[in-house]
PDB file of C-alpha atoms in Angstrom:
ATOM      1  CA  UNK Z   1    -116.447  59.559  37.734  1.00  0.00           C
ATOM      2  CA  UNK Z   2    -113.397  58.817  35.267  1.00  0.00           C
ATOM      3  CA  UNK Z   3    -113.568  57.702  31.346  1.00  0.00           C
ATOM      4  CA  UNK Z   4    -111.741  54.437  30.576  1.00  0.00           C
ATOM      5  CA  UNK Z   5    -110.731  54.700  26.992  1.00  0.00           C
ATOM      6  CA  UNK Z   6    -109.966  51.686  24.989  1.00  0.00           C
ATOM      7  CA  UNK Z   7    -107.783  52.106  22.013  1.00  0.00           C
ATOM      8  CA  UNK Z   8    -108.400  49.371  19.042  1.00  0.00           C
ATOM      9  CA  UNK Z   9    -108.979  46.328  21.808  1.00  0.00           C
ATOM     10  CA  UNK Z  10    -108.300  43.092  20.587  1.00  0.00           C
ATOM     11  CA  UNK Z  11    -108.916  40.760  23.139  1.00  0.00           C
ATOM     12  CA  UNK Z  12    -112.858  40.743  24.352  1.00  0.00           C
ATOM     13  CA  UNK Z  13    -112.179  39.520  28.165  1.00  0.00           C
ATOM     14  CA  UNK Z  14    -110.341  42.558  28.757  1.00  0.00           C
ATOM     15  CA  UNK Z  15    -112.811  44.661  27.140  1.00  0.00           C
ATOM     16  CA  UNK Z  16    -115.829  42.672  29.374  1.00  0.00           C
ATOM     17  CA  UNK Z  17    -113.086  43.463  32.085  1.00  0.00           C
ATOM     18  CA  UNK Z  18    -113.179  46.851  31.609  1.00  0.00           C
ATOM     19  CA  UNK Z  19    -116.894  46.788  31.520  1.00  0.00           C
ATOM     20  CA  UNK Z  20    -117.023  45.256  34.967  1.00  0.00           C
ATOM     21  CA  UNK Z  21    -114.521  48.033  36.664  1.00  0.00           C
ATOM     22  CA  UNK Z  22    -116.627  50.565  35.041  1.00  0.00           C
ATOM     23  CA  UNK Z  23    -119.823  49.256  36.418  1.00  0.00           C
ATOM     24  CA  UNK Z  24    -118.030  48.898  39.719  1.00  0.00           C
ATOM     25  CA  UNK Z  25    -116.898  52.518  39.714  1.00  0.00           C
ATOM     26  CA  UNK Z  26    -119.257  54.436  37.692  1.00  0.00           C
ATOM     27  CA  UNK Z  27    -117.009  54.653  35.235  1.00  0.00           C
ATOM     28  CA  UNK Z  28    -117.673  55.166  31.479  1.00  0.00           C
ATOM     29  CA  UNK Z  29    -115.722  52.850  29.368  1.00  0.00           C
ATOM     30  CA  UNK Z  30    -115.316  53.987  25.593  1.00  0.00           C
ATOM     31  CA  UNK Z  31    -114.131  51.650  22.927  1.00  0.00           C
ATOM     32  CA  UNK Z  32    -111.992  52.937  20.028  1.00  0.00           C
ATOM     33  CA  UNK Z  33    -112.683  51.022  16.905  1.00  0.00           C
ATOM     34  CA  UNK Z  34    -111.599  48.700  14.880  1.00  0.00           C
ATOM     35  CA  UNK Z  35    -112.313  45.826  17.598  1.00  0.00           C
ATOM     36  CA  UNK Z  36    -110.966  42.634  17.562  1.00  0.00           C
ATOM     37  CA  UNK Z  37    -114.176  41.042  18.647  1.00  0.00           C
ATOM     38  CA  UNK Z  38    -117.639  42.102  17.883  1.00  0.00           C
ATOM     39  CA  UNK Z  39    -119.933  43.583  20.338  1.00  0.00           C
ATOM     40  CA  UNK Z  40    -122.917  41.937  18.831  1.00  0.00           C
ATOM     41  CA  UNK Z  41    -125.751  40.341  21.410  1.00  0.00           C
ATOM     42  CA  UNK Z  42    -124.484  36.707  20.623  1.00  0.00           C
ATOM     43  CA  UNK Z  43    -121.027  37.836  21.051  1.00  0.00           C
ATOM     44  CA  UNK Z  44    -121.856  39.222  24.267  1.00  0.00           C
ATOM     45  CA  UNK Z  45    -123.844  36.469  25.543  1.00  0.00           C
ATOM     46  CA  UNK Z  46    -121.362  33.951  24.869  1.00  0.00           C
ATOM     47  CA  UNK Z  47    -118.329  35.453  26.496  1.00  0.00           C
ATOM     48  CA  UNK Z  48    -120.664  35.501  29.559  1.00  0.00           C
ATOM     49  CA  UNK Z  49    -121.260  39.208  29.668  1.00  0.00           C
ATOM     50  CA  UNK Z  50    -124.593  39.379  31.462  1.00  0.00           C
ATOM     51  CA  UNK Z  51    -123.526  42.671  33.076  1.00  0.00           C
ATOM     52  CA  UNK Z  52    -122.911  44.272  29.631  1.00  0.00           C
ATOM     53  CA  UNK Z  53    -126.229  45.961  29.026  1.00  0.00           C
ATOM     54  CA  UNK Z  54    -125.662  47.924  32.006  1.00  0.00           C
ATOM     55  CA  UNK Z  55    -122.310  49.193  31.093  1.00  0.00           C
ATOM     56  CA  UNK Z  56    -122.146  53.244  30.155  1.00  0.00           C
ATOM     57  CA  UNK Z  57    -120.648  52.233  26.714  1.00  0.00           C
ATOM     58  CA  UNK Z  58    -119.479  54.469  23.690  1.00  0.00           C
ATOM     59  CA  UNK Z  59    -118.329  52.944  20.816  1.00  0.00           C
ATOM     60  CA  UNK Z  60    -116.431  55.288  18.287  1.00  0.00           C
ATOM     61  CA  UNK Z  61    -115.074  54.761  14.582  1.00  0.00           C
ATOM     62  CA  UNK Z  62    -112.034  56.437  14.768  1.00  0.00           C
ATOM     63  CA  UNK Z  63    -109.560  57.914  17.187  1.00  0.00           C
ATOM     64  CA  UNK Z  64    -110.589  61.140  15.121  1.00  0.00           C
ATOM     65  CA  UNK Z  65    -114.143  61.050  15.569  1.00  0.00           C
ATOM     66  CA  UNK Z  66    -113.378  60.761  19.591  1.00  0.00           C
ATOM     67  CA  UNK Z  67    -111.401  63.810  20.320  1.00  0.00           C
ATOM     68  CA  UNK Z  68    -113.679  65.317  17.975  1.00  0.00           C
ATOM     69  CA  UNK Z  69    -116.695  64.823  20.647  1.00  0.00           C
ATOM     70  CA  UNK Z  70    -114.916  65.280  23.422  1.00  0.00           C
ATOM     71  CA  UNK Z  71    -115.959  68.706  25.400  1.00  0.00           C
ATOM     72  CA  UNK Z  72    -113.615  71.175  25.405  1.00  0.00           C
ATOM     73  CA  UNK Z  73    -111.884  70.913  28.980  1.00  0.00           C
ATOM     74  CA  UNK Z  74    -111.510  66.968  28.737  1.00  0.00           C
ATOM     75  CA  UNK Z  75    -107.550  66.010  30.887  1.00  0.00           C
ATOM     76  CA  UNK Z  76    -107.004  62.790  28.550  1.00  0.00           C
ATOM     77  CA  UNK Z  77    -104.015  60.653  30.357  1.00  0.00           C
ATOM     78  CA  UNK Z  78    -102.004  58.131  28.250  1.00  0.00           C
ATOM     79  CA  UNK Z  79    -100.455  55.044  30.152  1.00  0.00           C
ATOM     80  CA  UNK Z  80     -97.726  53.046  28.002  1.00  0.00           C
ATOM     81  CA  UNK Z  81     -94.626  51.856  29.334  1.00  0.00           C
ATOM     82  CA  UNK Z  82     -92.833  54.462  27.105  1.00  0.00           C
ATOM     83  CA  UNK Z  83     -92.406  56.987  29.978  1.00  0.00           C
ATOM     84  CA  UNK Z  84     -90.900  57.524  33.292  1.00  0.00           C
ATOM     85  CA  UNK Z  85     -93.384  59.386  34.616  1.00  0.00           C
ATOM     86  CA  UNK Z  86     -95.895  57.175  37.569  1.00  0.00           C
ATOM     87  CA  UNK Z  87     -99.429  56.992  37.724  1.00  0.00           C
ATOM     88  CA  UNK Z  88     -99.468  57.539  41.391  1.00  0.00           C
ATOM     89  CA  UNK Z  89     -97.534  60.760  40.952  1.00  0.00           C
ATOM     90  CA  UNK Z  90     -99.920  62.684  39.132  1.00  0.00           C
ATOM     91  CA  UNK Z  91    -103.430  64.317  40.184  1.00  0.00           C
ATOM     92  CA  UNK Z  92    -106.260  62.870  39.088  1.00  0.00           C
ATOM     93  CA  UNK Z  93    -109.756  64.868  39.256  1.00  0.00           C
ATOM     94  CA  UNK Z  94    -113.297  63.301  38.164  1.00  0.00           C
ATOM     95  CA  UNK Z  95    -114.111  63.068  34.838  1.00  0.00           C
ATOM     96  CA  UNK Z  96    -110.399  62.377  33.712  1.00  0.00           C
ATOM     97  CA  UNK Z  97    -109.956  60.099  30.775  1.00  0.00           C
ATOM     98  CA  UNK Z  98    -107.687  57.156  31.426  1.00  0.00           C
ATOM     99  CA  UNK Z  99    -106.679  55.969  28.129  1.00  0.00           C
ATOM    100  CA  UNK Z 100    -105.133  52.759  26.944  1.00  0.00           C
ATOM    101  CA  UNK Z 101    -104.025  50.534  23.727  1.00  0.00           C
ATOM    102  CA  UNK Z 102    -104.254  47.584  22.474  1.00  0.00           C
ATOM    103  CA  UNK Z 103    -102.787  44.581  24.404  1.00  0.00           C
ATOM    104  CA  UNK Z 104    -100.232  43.666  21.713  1.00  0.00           C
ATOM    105  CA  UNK Z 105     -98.877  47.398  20.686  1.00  0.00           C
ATOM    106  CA  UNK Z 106     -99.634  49.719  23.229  1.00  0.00           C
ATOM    107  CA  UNK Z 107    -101.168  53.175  22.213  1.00  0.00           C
ATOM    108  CA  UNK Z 108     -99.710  54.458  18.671  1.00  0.00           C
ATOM    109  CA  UNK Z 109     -96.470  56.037  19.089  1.00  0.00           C
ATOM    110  CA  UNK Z 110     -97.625  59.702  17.134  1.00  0.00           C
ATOM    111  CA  UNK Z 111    -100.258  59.973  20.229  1.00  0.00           C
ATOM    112  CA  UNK Z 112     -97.747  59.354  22.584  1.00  0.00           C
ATOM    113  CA  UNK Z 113     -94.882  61.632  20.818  1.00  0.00           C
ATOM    114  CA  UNK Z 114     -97.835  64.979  20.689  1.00  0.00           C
ATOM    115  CA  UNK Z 115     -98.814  64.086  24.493  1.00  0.00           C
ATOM    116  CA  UNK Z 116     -95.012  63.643  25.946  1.00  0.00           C
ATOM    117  CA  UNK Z 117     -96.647  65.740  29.112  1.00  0.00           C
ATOM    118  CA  UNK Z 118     -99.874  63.589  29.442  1.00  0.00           C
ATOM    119  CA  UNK Z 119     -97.974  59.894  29.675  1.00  0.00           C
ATOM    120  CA  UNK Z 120     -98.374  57.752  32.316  1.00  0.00           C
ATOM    121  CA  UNK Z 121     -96.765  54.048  33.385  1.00  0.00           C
ATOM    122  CA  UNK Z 122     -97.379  51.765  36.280  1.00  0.00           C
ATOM    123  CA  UNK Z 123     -93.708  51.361  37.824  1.00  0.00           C
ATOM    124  CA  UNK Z 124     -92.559  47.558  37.615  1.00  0.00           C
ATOM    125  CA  UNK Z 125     -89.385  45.881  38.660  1.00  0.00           C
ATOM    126  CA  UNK Z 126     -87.026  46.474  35.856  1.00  0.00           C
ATOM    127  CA  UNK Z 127     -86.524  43.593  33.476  1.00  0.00           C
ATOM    128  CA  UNK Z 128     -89.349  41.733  34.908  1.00  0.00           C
ATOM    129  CA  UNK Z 129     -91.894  41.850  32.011  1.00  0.00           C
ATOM    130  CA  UNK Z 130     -92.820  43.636  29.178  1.00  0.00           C
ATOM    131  CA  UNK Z 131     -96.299  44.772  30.659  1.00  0.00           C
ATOM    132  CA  UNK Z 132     -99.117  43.985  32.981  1.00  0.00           C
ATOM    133  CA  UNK Z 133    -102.110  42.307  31.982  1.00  0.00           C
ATOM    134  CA  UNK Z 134    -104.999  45.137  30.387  1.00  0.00           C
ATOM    135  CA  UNK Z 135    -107.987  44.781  32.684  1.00  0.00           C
ATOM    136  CA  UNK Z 136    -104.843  44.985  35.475  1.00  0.00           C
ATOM    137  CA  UNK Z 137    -103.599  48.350  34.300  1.00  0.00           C
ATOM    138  CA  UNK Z 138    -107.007  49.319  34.018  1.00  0.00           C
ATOM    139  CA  UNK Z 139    -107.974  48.731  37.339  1.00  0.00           C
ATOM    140  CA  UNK Z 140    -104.222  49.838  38.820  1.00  0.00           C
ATOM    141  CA  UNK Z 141    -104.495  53.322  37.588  1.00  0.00           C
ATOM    142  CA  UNK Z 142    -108.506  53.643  38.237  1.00  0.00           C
ATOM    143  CA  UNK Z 143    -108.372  52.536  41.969  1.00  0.00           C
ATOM    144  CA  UNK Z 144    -105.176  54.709  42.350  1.00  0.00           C
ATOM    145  CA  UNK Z 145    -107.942  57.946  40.432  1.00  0.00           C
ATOM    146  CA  UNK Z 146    -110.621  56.796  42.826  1.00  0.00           C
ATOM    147  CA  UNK Z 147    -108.712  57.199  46.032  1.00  0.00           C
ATOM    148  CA  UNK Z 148    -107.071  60.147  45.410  1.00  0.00           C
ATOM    149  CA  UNK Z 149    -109.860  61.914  44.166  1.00  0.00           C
ATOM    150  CA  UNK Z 150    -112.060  60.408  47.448  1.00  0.00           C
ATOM    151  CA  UNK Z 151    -109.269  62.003  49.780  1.00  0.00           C
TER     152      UNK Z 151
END
């Protein structure tokens, strides 16, 4: 139904998070590398992933080699907190790509500066906090795809 994209994770509960939600969904989650975990069976195992064999998974080297696979008519959507623009106020159809960055910087500012048109936030109360959890934003702006593309 949608692509969860995960730009340079670092934390491996969000990324088993985002594994869940896409099982949950029927979502394909993609992981952007470098990791900050590995995604080795031991790895997996330990972090209590017993779900993870089951997840539609694709792992790519490089931002570069991604869009390089995509197909042609792919609608990638950037959330940051670097826009005005809400999640809930845009149109989401299947097979959009929700894509995200990594929990401590966000998605690299040159994607965000060539896809001004494309960026999405989650509204919070101003001055409340710097951002919402990952697996939280993940799930925020998937549910809000899933229902409006179930309308």
């Amino acid at each position: 139904m949608f692509q969860i994209v995960l730009h340079n994770p670092e934390i491996p509960h969000n990324a088993g998070a985002a594994g869940r939600l896409s099982l949950a969904t029927g979502a394909t989650l993609h992981l952007i590398e470098p990791l900050g975990f590995s995604l080795d069976e031991k790895a997996v195992r330990r972090a209590g992933l017993d779900y993870w064999k089951e997840v539609d998974l694709h792992v790519w080297p490089s931002w570069e080699n991604f869009l390089e696979n995509l197909p042609a008519e792919s609608r990638l959507f950037y959330l940051t907190t670097k826009t005005k623009h809400a999640h809930w106020d845009h149109q989401f159809e299947k097979g959009d790509y929700l894509v995200f960055g990594c929990e401590t910087r966000g998605l690299p500012e040159p994607i965000l500066h060539a896809n001004p048109d494309r960026c999405l936030t989650i509204p919070m109360q101003e001055n409340s906090t710097r951002s919402l959890n990952l697996s939280t934003a993940i799930a925020i702006v998937l549910f809000e795809g899933m229902r409006q593309v179930s309308s």
